[in-house]
Short mmCIF file of C-alpha atoms in Angstrom, two decimals:
data_model
loop_
_atom_site.label_atom_id
_atom_site.label_comp_id
_atom_site.label_asym_id
_atom_site.label_seq_id
_atom_site.Cartn_x
_atom_site.Cartn_y
_atom_site.Cartn_z
CA MET A 2 -92.10 5.54 56.04
CA LYS A 3 -89.29 2.88 55.76
CA PHE A 4 -89.62 -0.50 57.21
CA LYS A 5 -88.33 -0.97 60.23
CA PRO A 6 -86.19 -4.58 60.15
CA VAL A 7 -86.15 -4.77 64.24
CA THR A 8 -82.92 -7.09 65.38
CA VAL A 9 -82.30 -7.59 69.55
CA ARG A 10 -78.73 -5.47 68.48
CA SER A 11 -81.51 -2.38 67.49
CA VAL A 12 -83.55 -3.05 70.44
CA LEU A 13 -79.75 -2.77 72.85
CA ILE A 14 -79.04 0.55 70.84
CA LEU A 15 -82.80 2.22 70.92
CA ILE A 16 -82.62 0.97 75.22
CA ALA A 17 -78.95 2.35 75.56
CA SER A 18 -79.80 5.93 73.83
CA GLY A 19 -82.92 6.30 76.17
CA THR A 20 -85.25 6.14 73.24
CA VAL A 21 -87.39 3.44 75.31
CA SER A 22 -87.89 1.70 78.24
CA ALA A 23 -86.64 -2.33 78.67
CA VAL A 24 -89.86 -2.88 78.60
CA SER A 25 -90.97 -1.34 75.73
CA ALA A 26 -87.73 -2.65 74.19
CA GLN A 27 -89.25 -6.13 75.50
CA LYS A 28 -92.95 -5.66 73.34
CA ILE A 29 -91.03 -4.43 70.29
CA ALA A 30 -88.64 -7.41 70.21
CA ALA A 31 -91.09 -9.56 70.09
CA LEU A 32 -92.47 -8.37 66.67
CA ASP A 33 -91.15 -10.24 64.33
CA PRO A 34 -88.94 -8.12 61.14
CA THR A 35 -90.73 -9.59 58.64
CA GLU A 36 -94.05 -8.34 59.34
CA TRP A 37 -93.32 -5.16 58.46
CA LYS A 38 -93.47 -6.69 54.63
CA SER A 39 -97.57 -8.31 54.73
CA GLY A 40 -96.76 -9.19 51.15
CA GLY A 41 -93.13 -10.01 51.19
CA ASP A 42 -91.33 -8.49 48.99
CA THR A 43 -94.10 -7.71 46.91
CA THR A 44 -95.33 -5.07 49.32
CA VAL A 45 -95.52 -1.62 48.64
CA ILE A 46 -95.45 1.98 50.89
CA ASP A 47 -98.71 3.60 50.84
CA THR A 48 -101.63 4.67 52.50
CA SER A 49 -103.45 6.93 49.61
CA HIS A 50 -106.48 6.47 48.15
CA ASN A 51 -104.14 4.00 45.30
CA ALA A 52 -102.88 1.97 48.20
CA PHE A 53 -104.29 -1.34 46.45
CA SER A 54 -103.90 -0.41 43.26
CA MET A 55 -99.94 -0.45 42.87
CA PRO A 56 -98.31 -3.69 41.38
CA ALA A 57 -95.65 -5.63 43.39
CA ALA A 58 -92.97 -3.76 44.16
CA ASN A 59 -90.71 -7.00 42.74
CA ILE A 60 -91.96 -7.33 39.89
CA ASP A 61 -89.56 -5.76 36.98
CA LEU A 62 -90.44 -3.01 34.81
CA MET A 63 -91.33 -5.17 31.29
CA LYS A 64 -94.01 -6.81 33.78
CA ARG A 65 -94.64 -3.89 34.75
CA LEU A 66 -96.40 -2.91 31.02
CA ASP A 67 -98.46 -6.50 31.22
CA PHE A 68 -99.87 -5.31 34.43
CA SER A 69 -100.72 -1.75 33.05
CA VAL A 70 -102.54 -4.08 30.56
CA GLY A 71 -104.31 -6.12 32.74
CA ASN A 72 -106.13 -3.11 35.26
CA SER A 73 -107.19 -1.44 31.64
CA PHE A 74 -109.17 -4.79 30.96
CA PHE A 75 -109.93 -4.59 34.59
CA ARG A 76 -110.66 -1.02 34.55
CA ASN A 77 -112.53 0.36 31.41
CA PRO A 78 -116.38 -0.04 30.36
CA TRP A 79 -117.12 -2.53 28.16
CA VAL A 80 -119.78 -2.09 25.34
CA ALA A 81 -122.62 -4.35 23.98
CA SER A 82 -122.54 -5.99 20.59
CA PRO A 83 -122.35 -5.04 17.98
CA ALA A 84 -120.04 -1.82 18.32
CA THR A 85 -117.28 -0.77 17.06
CA THR A 86 -114.71 -1.83 19.54
CA THR A 87 -114.38 -5.86 18.64
CA ALA A 88 -111.71 -5.97 21.83
CA ARG A 89 -114.24 -4.93 24.72
CA ASP A 90 -117.66 -5.86 23.02
CA GLY A 91 -120.28 -8.22 24.38
CA LEU A 92 -121.36 -6.69 27.15
CA GLY A 93 -124.46 -8.58 28.29
CA PRO A 94 -127.40 -9.20 27.62
CA LEU A 95 -127.67 -9.68 31.43
CA LEU A 96 -125.54 -7.77 33.57
CA ASN A 97 -124.28 -6.50 37.61
CA THR A 98 -121.89 -3.62 36.16
CA ASN A 99 -119.81 -3.24 32.92
CA ALA A 100 -116.75 -2.82 34.40
CA CYS A 101 -114.67 -5.30 36.80
CA GLN A 102 -113.42 -1.90 38.74
CA ASN A 103 -116.92 -0.50 39.45
CA CYS A 104 -117.55 -3.80 41.84
CA HIS A 105 -113.99 -3.45 42.91
CA ILE A 106 -113.24 0.06 43.79
CA LYS A 107 -109.83 1.34 43.18
CA ASP A 108 -109.30 -2.94 43.94
CA GLY A 109 -110.74 -2.60 47.06
CA ARG A 110 -113.75 -3.66 49.27
CA GLY A 111 -117.79 -3.13 48.24
CA HIS A 112 -120.76 -2.26 50.60
CA ALA A 113 -124.40 -2.49 50.39
CA PRO A 114 -126.55 -0.03 48.83
CA LEU A 115 -128.53 2.57 51.27
CA PRO A 116 -132.06 1.95 52.29
CA LYS A 117 -134.18 2.96 49.07
CA ASP A 118 -130.91 2.72 46.79
CA ASP A 119 -131.45 1.08 43.52
CA ASN A 120 -127.75 0.96 43.26
CA ALA A 121 -126.24 -2.03 44.62
CA VAL A 122 -123.66 -1.77 41.70
CA SER A 123 -120.51 -3.13 44.84
CA MET A 124 -122.55 -6.03 45.83
CA LEU A 125 -125.03 -9.22 44.53
CA ILE A 126 -127.24 -11.61 45.34
CA ARG A 127 -126.44 -15.13 44.49
CA LEU A 128 -129.49 -17.48 43.97
CA SER A 129 -129.17 -20.54 44.63
CA ILE A 130 -132.73 -23.22 45.34
CA PRO A 131 -132.21 -26.70 47.73
CA ALA A 132 -130.85 -29.74 45.18
CA VAL A 133 -134.50 -32.66 45.07
CA THR A 134 -133.93 -34.61 42.60
CA GLU A 135 -131.85 -36.69 41.72
CA GLN A 136 -130.38 -34.88 38.46
CA GLN A 137 -130.63 -31.72 40.49
CA LYS A 138 -128.23 -33.65 43.01
CA THR A 139 -125.46 -34.39 40.60
CA LEU A 140 -125.54 -30.75 39.88
CA GLU A 141 -125.25 -29.63 42.86
CA ALA A 142 -122.48 -32.11 43.63
CA LYS A 143 -120.67 -30.72 40.12
CA GLU A 144 -122.03 -27.19 40.37
CA GLY A 145 -122.27 -26.59 43.88
CA VAL A 146 -125.99 -25.05 43.93
CA VAL A 147 -128.53 -25.52 41.80
CA PRO A 148 -129.19 -22.33 39.95
CA ASP A 149 -133.10 -20.91 40.47
CA PRO A 150 -134.43 -22.32 36.79
CA VAL A 151 -136.38 -18.76 36.21
CA TYR A 152 -133.17 -16.09 37.22
CA GLY A 153 -129.80 -17.86 37.11
CA GLY A 154 -127.24 -18.37 39.85
CA GLN A 155 -127.23 -14.57 40.51
CA LEU A 156 -129.40 -11.44 40.37
CA GLN A 157 -128.48 -9.60 37.57
CA ASP A 158 -130.20 -5.86 38.47
CA PHE A 159 -128.85 -4.10 34.72
CA ALA A 160 -129.69 -5.09 31.63
CA ILE A 161 -127.87 -4.29 27.53
CA PRO A 162 -130.74 -1.75 25.45
CA GLY A 163 -133.85 -4.55 24.49
CA VAL A 164 -133.37 -6.69 27.57
CA LYS A 165 -135.08 -6.42 31.06
CA ALA A 166 -133.52 -5.76 34.46
CA GLU A 167 -133.80 -8.73 36.28
CA GLY A 168 -134.74 -7.33 39.83
CA LYS A 169 -133.73 -4.43 42.07
CA ILE A 170 -131.90 -4.98 45.42
CA GLU A 171 -133.86 -3.62 48.26
CA VAL A 172 -132.10 -3.55 51.81
CA LYS A 173 -133.73 -2.40 55.05
CA TYR A 174 -132.36 -2.84 58.92
CA THR A 175 -132.98 -3.16 62.27
CA THR A 176 -131.26 -2.86 65.43
CA HIS A 177 -129.96 -3.95 68.50
CA THR A 178 -127.76 -3.73 71.28
CA LEU A 179 -124.79 -5.35 73.17
CA SER A 180 -123.17 -4.54 76.47
CA PHE A 181 -119.65 -4.22 77.37
CA GLU A 182 -118.56 -5.75 80.54
CA ASP A 183 -117.90 -2.10 82.10
CA GLY A 184 -121.25 -0.98 80.66
CA GLU A 185 -120.44 0.93 77.54
CA THR A 186 -122.94 -0.25 74.46
CA ILE A 187 -122.68 -0.74 71.09
CA GLU A 188 -126.08 -0.55 68.56
CA LEU A 189 -125.69 -3.40 65.22
CA ARG A 190 -127.44 -3.16 62.32
CA LYS A 191 -129.00 -6.55 60.39
CA PRO A 192 -129.61 -6.04 56.95
CA ARG A 193 -133.03 -8.27 55.10
CA PHE A 194 -132.35 -7.45 51.80
CA SER A 195 -135.34 -8.47 49.56
CA ILE A 196 -135.88 -8.32 45.61
CA ASP A 197 -138.50 -6.03 44.17
CA GLN A 198 -139.60 -5.24 40.56
CA LEU A 199 -138.79 -8.74 39.19
CA ALA A 200 -139.32 -9.29 35.32
CA TYR A 201 -139.32 -12.33 34.57
CA GLY A 202 -142.12 -13.65 36.91
CA ALA A 203 -141.95 -15.16 41.07
CA MET A 204 -138.72 -17.16 41.58
CA HIS A 205 -138.64 -20.56 43.38
CA PRO A 206 -140.93 -20.08 46.40
CA ASP A 207 -137.40 -22.28 48.04
CA ILE A 208 -135.07 -19.77 46.88
CA MET A 209 -131.75 -19.23 48.84
CA MET A 210 -130.42 -16.07 48.60
CA SER A 211 -126.99 -14.47 49.84
CA PRO A 212 -125.96 -10.59 49.38
CA ARG A 213 -121.97 -10.34 48.93
CA VAL A 214 -120.10 -7.37 48.60
CA ALA A 215 -117.37 -7.62 46.93
CA PRO A 216 -114.17 -8.16 48.83
CA PRO A 217 -110.47 -6.48 47.93
CA MET A 218 -108.10 -7.39 45.93
CA ILE A 219 -104.62 -6.87 47.42
CA GLY A 220 -102.68 -10.11 47.69
CA LEU A 221 -104.37 -12.67 45.68
CA GLY A 222 -101.51 -14.06 44.12
CA LEU A 223 -100.19 -14.91 47.33
CA LEU A 224 -102.68 -16.62 48.73
CA GLU A 225 -103.68 -18.56 45.99
CA ALA A 226 -99.69 -18.99 46.22
CA ILE A 227 -99.83 -20.65 50.16
CA ASP A 228 -98.96 -24.67 48.96
CA GLU A 229 -102.31 -26.43 50.10
CA LYS A 230 -100.63 -28.90 52.68
CA ASP A 231 -100.54 -25.67 54.61
CA ILE A 232 -104.08 -24.82 54.48
CA LEU A 233 -104.94 -28.35 54.85
CA ALA A 234 -102.66 -28.85 57.96
CA GLN A 235 -105.43 -26.28 60.07
CA ALA A 236 -108.52 -27.88 59.07
CA ASP A 237 -109.80 -30.16 62.13
CA PRO A 238 -113.30 -30.54 61.06
CA LEU A 239 -114.12 -32.71 63.69
CA ASP A 240 -112.73 -30.05 66.52
CA LYS A 241 -110.28 -33.43 67.36
CA ASP A 242 -108.45 -30.95 69.63
CA GLN A 243 -111.35 -29.62 71.34
CA ASN A 244 -110.21 -26.33 70.40
CA GLY A 245 -114.14 -25.38 69.61
CA ILE A 246 -112.54 -24.12 66.12
CA SER A 247 -112.69 -26.75 63.16
CA GLY A 248 -112.12 -25.70 59.96
CA LYS A 249 -112.80 -27.05 57.49
CA ALA A 250 -112.20 -27.06 53.78
CA ASN A 251 -113.94 -26.59 50.69
CA ARG A 252 -113.87 -29.04 47.86
CA VAL A 253 -114.70 -26.93 44.47
CA TRP A 254 -115.04 -28.24 40.35
CA SER A 255 -112.08 -26.82 38.59
CA VAL A 256 -113.54 -26.56 35.04
CA GLU A 257 -109.50 -26.08 33.75
CA GLN A 258 -108.61 -29.15 35.87
CA ASP A 259 -112.00 -30.93 34.87
CA ARG A 260 -111.71 -31.86 38.88
CA PHE A 261 -111.90 -31.14 42.48
CA MET A 262 -109.41 -28.88 44.24
CA LEU A 263 -109.49 -27.38 47.18
CA GLY A 264 -111.60 -23.78 46.96
CA ARG A 265 -109.28 -20.74 48.12
CA PHE A 266 -111.72 -17.79 46.64
CA GLY A 267 -114.58 -16.34 47.08
CA TRP A 268 -116.69 -16.25 50.57
CA LYS A 269 -116.93 -19.17 50.58
CA ALA A 270 -113.98 -20.64 49.14
CA GLY A 271 -116.12 -21.76 46.01
CA GLN A 272 -113.85 -20.62 43.55
CA PRO A 273 -110.57 -23.28 43.46
CA SER A 274 -108.32 -20.46 41.26
CA LEU A 275 -107.92 -16.62 40.02
CA ALA A 276 -108.12 -17.51 36.63
CA GLN A 277 -111.75 -19.67 36.67
CA GLN A 278 -112.57 -16.63 39.66
CA ASN A 279 -112.02 -14.11 36.75
CA ALA A 280 -113.42 -16.31 34.41
CA GLY A 281 -116.37 -16.39 36.24
CA ALA A 282 -116.89 -13.11 37.44
CA PHE A 283 -116.83 -12.43 33.82
CA ASN A 284 -119.49 -14.05 32.86
CA GLY A 285 -122.07 -13.77 36.13
CA ASP A 286 -121.04 -10.21 36.46
CA MET A 287 -120.97 -8.64 33.17
CA GLY A 288 -122.15 -11.09 30.82
CA ILE A 289 -118.59 -11.78 29.14
CA THR A 290 -118.32 -14.75 27.83
CA SER A 291 -115.32 -16.87 27.62
CA ASN A 292 -113.67 -20.62 26.80
CA LEU A 293 -113.96 -21.79 30.79
CA PHE A 294 -117.59 -20.37 30.74
CA PRO A 295 -118.28 -20.24 27.30
CA LYS A 296 -122.15 -19.40 27.34
CA ASP A 297 -124.89 -16.16 28.71
CA HIS A 298 -126.92 -16.67 31.90
CA CYS A 299 -130.33 -16.14 30.43
CA THR A 300 -132.83 -18.84 31.02
CA ASP A 301 -135.22 -20.10 29.09
CA ARG A 302 -138.27 -17.06 30.05
CA GLN A 303 -136.33 -14.52 29.20
CA LYS A 304 -136.29 -14.71 25.51
CA ALA A 305 -134.92 -11.10 24.63
CA CYS A 306 -131.79 -12.12 26.43
CA LEU A 307 -131.70 -15.40 24.43
CA LYS A 308 -131.88 -13.54 20.88
CA ALA A 309 -129.69 -10.86 21.65
CA PRO A 310 -126.67 -10.37 19.89
CA ASN A 311 -123.55 -11.46 20.94
CA GLY A 312 -119.62 -10.16 20.95
CA GLY A 313 -117.98 -13.57 19.10
CA GLU A 314 -117.77 -17.12 20.05
CA PHE A 315 -115.07 -15.91 23.20
CA GLU A 316 -116.26 -12.17 24.21
CA ALA A 317 -113.40 -12.53 26.41
CA THR A 318 -110.08 -14.10 24.70
CA GLU A 319 -107.45 -16.24 26.20
CA LYS A 320 -105.28 -13.46 25.99
CA THR A 321 -107.83 -10.53 27.56
CA LEU A 322 -108.49 -13.47 30.58
CA ALA A 323 -104.22 -13.93 30.81
CA SER A 324 -103.39 -10.11 30.99
CA VAL A 325 -106.20 -9.74 33.57
CA LEU A 326 -105.02 -13.24 35.59
CA PHE A 327 -101.84 -11.44 35.91
CA TYR A 328 -103.47 -8.04 36.97
CA THR A 329 -105.38 -9.57 39.49
CA ARG A 330 -102.20 -11.65 40.80
CA SER A 331 -99.86 -9.28 41.14
CA LEU A 332 -101.35 -6.64 43.33
CA ALA A 333 -99.50 -5.62 45.79
CA VAL A 334 -100.34 -5.30 49.38
CA PRO A 335 -99.14 -2.61 51.31
CA ALA A 336 -96.89 -2.53 54.32
CA ARG A 337 -97.96 -2.09 57.48
CA ARG A 338 -97.67 1.19 59.49
CA ASP A 339 -97.26 1.63 62.85
CA ALA A 340 -96.71 -1.94 63.96
CA ASP A 341 -93.92 -0.98 66.39
CA LYS A 342 -96.06 1.01 68.77
CA GLU A 343 -97.05 -0.12 72.22
CA GLU A 344 -100.62 0.06 72.13
CA VAL A 345 -100.77 -1.83 68.52
CA LEU A 346 -98.34 -4.29 70.15
CA LYS A 347 -100.93 -4.72 73.02
CA GLY A 348 -103.53 -5.18 70.05
CA LYS A 349 -101.19 -7.78 68.48
CA ALA A 350 -101.45 -9.62 72.41
CA ILE A 351 -104.98 -9.33 72.67
CA PHE A 352 -106.19 -10.55 69.51
CA ASN A 353 -104.09 -13.98 70.20
CA ARG A 354 -105.15 -14.10 73.92
CA VAL A 355 -108.91 -13.46 72.49
CA GLY A 356 -108.58 -16.43 70.21
CA CYS A 357 -108.70 -14.57 66.83
CA SER A 358 -105.81 -16.12 65.25
CA GLY A 359 -107.50 -19.52 65.47
CA CYS A 360 -109.18 -19.09 62.35
CA HIS A 361 -107.21 -15.51 61.07
CA THR A 362 -103.93 -17.08 60.87
CA PRO A 363 -101.20 -14.71 60.90
CA THR A 364 -98.16 -15.79 58.44
CA TYR A 365 -97.05 -18.13 55.57
CA LYS A 366 -94.51 -18.88 53.51
CA THR A 367 -95.76 -19.00 49.77
CA GLY A 368 -94.38 -22.19 47.88
CA GLN A 369 -94.52 -22.66 44.25
CA HIS A 370 -96.21 -20.19 41.81
CA ALA A 371 -95.76 -19.83 37.52
CA GLU A 372 -95.47 -16.05 38.82
CA PRO A 373 -91.51 -16.01 40.23
CA HIS A 374 -92.36 -12.94 42.48
CA LEU A 375 -95.31 -14.76 44.46
CA VAL A 376 -92.47 -17.55 45.50
CA LYS A 377 -90.63 -18.35 48.70
CA GLN A 378 -92.78 -15.16 50.50
CA VAL A 379 -93.22 -14.73 53.86
CA ILE A 380 -96.68 -13.11 54.04
CA TRP A 381 -98.90 -12.14 56.66
CA PRO A 382 -102.44 -11.73 55.52
CA TYR A 383 -103.73 -13.32 58.50
CA THR A 384 -107.06 -16.35 57.13
CA ASP A 385 -106.30 -20.19 57.69
CA MET A 386 -108.55 -20.79 53.97
CA LEU A 387 -111.00 -22.74 55.19
CA LEU A 388 -114.49 -22.73 56.69
CA HIS A 389 -115.80 -21.86 59.47
CA ASP A 390 -119.31 -22.32 61.24
CA MET A 391 -119.91 -18.62 61.70
CA GLY A 392 -123.34 -18.83 63.76
CA PRO A 393 -127.10 -18.28 63.12
CA GLU A 394 -127.04 -14.54 62.85
CA LEU A 395 -124.18 -14.46 60.10
CA ALA A 396 -125.61 -17.70 58.50
CA ASP A 397 -127.14 -17.22 54.70
CA GLY A 398 -128.91 -20.06 54.55
CA ARG A 399 -126.65 -21.10 51.33
CA PRO A 400 -125.22 -24.52 51.08
CA GLU A 401 -122.69 -23.98 48.41
CA TYR A 402 -120.26 -27.54 47.75
CA GLU A 403 -119.23 -27.92 51.17
CA ALA A 404 -120.11 -25.02 52.49
CA ASN A 405 -123.39 -25.60 54.58
CA GLY A 406 -125.61 -22.31 55.20
CA GLN A 407 -123.63 -21.18 58.54
CA GLU A 408 -119.95 -21.68 57.30
CA TRP A 409 -117.76 -18.58 55.59
CA ARG A 410 -114.00 -19.19 54.54
CA THR A 411 -111.45 -16.71 57.14
CA PRO A 412 -110.90 -13.48 55.18
CA PRO A 413 -107.96 -12.23 55.05
CA LEU A 414 -107.22 -9.24 57.12
CA TRP A 415 -104.10 -7.64 55.45
CA GLY A 416 -105.25 -3.86 54.74
CA VAL A 417 -108.48 -3.72 56.37
CA GLY A 418 -107.03 -0.38 58.21
CA LEU A 419 -106.66 1.38 55.00
CA THR A 420 -110.24 0.52 53.69
CA GLN A 421 -110.97 4.08 55.00
CA ASN A 422 -108.43 5.95 52.83
CA VAL A 423 -108.80 3.22 49.57
CA ASN A 424 -112.52 2.84 49.74
CA GLY A 425 -114.12 6.16 52.06
CA HIS A 426 -115.70 3.58 54.53
CA THR A 427 -115.40 1.00 57.06
CA GLU A 428 -118.28 -1.55 56.55
CA PHE A 429 -117.42 -5.03 56.33
CA LEU A 430 -118.40 -8.60 56.28
CA HIS A 431 -120.03 -10.67 53.36
CA ASP A 432 -123.15 -8.42 53.27
CA GLY A 433 -121.57 -5.25 54.42
CA ARG A 434 -123.72 -4.42 57.66
CA ALA A 435 -120.81 -3.94 60.18
CA ARG A 436 -119.98 -0.29 60.16
CA ASN A 437 -116.57 -0.66 61.82
CA LEU A 438 -114.28 -3.55 62.87
CA MET A 439 -115.78 -3.96 66.24
CA GLU A 440 -119.58 -4.24 65.13
CA ALA A 441 -117.46 -7.04 62.81
CA ILE A 442 -115.52 -8.83 65.35
CA LEU A 443 -118.87 -8.33 67.94
CA TRP A 444 -121.25 -9.54 64.84
CA HIS A 445 -118.89 -13.36 64.86
CA GLY A 446 -120.82 -16.60 66.88
CA GLY A 447 -121.03 -19.75 66.12
CA GLU A 448 -116.65 -20.81 66.54
CA ALA A 449 -115.99 -18.01 67.32
CA LYS A 450 -118.46 -17.11 70.25
CA SER A 451 -116.02 -17.98 72.61
CA SER A 452 -113.89 -15.38 71.33
CA GLN A 453 -116.53 -12.53 71.00
CA GLN A 454 -117.59 -13.12 74.19
CA LYS A 455 -114.47 -12.40 75.45
CA VAL A 456 -113.77 -8.76 73.90
CA LEU A 457 -117.02 -8.18 74.78
CA GLY A 458 -115.80 -8.53 78.35
CA LEU A 459 -112.50 -6.79 77.35
CA LYS A 460 -111.94 -2.62 79.37
CA LYS A 461 -112.37 -0.11 76.84
CA SER A 462 -108.42 0.61 76.81
CA ASP A 463 -108.33 -2.84 75.56
CA ARG A 464 -110.35 -2.52 73.00
CA LYS A 465 -109.03 0.66 72.06
CA SER A 466 -105.86 -1.39 71.37
CA LEU A 467 -107.37 -4.07 69.48
CA ILE A 468 -109.22 -1.52 67.34
CA ALA A 469 -105.41 -0.27 67.08
CA PHE A 470 -103.76 -2.99 66.00
CA LEU A 471 -106.47 -4.16 63.14
CA GLU A 472 -105.74 -0.76 61.39
CA SER A 473 -102.52 -1.01 61.45
CA LEU A 474 -103.04 -4.23 59.02
#
């Protein structure tokens, strides 16, 4: 596939040649020519199972070598200490996986475990308790949550030899049916997560649990390069314009900067930068320490964990973190497919008309960034990077900094149509409950309830066009 810049002249040529009708040409002309390149000049043309694993198209040969080095640390497994290798030792003692790629499979989207399947390797469960004491309130203000006193802030369902894993994630589903206005029905499934085989006693009686599937890795550097003022300009926490949408920014603690900053990453925008996001995942998911997170996740009751050997003062060195940071900043966004097809353009118009673009902001121009290939790029991520109340059905009931228990960050939609190709499934939302894009839409509530109701009122052909548009992203 080649990029197809659409200009008035090219549309006139199409009309004159009889290739398309004047009506079709009018629709094609409505397509911004930059839409083909979702990630600007970083965009790659790939629809294979490797579509999310490509380096940005505009980095030079030497930078591609740096990308490969970062990829090796992201992809290859870490091992427990002591070990003959010193570059990748220090795994655990408690962990969710031994390699980043195991969660972000092919740099793509995770999924929930199957019922009765104890392998939840591409999702995890965040844990916290309500802040009651003054000490807890101080901790919550600084770190966003108060961890469970026994199991910490995240359930770790694997461990190195000699240490017991904390527990196993179980999921059961209930289903209910919704009806479209034309009479067609759709079944939605709702998960209920629980923790079995707890190894260190009971959790706190007021435990709050939040299941999170691993999100795709593409375009993260571009999202980091969006100017903060462009994100904050969309915030309307008091809904002053009375359009029913009241997005707000999350303010989170930056370990690097030693101050509060705009939250950008994670399901509730709980991390301010990719560097902190990466170091936090190394620490929480694999038990790998670093200069940003120098301690293992062992609580006082986990004696074997506390006594386990480590891989040195910082198991992930600054050089290692820098390599992984360049890699995660430079994963390219694949190009759009079929963006000029009439059905896709019709779906785009429906997407806007029912109000989806009120949160899924289509486009930005990136600002300044440490990586030159990310600067001043016109991108089409379809996210406002803000928190929105998604209603009680999608609520996890677990606050995180300024995000309450019903609020989630708007996830980017770029690449969503390649999920099947890359990951072999089409499960969406924070806990993977939606088995396809239409189910994901119909789970929207709260600020998006109006849009959900409008979609339920669409005729079948319009629903098909809406999905065709999303699958083109």
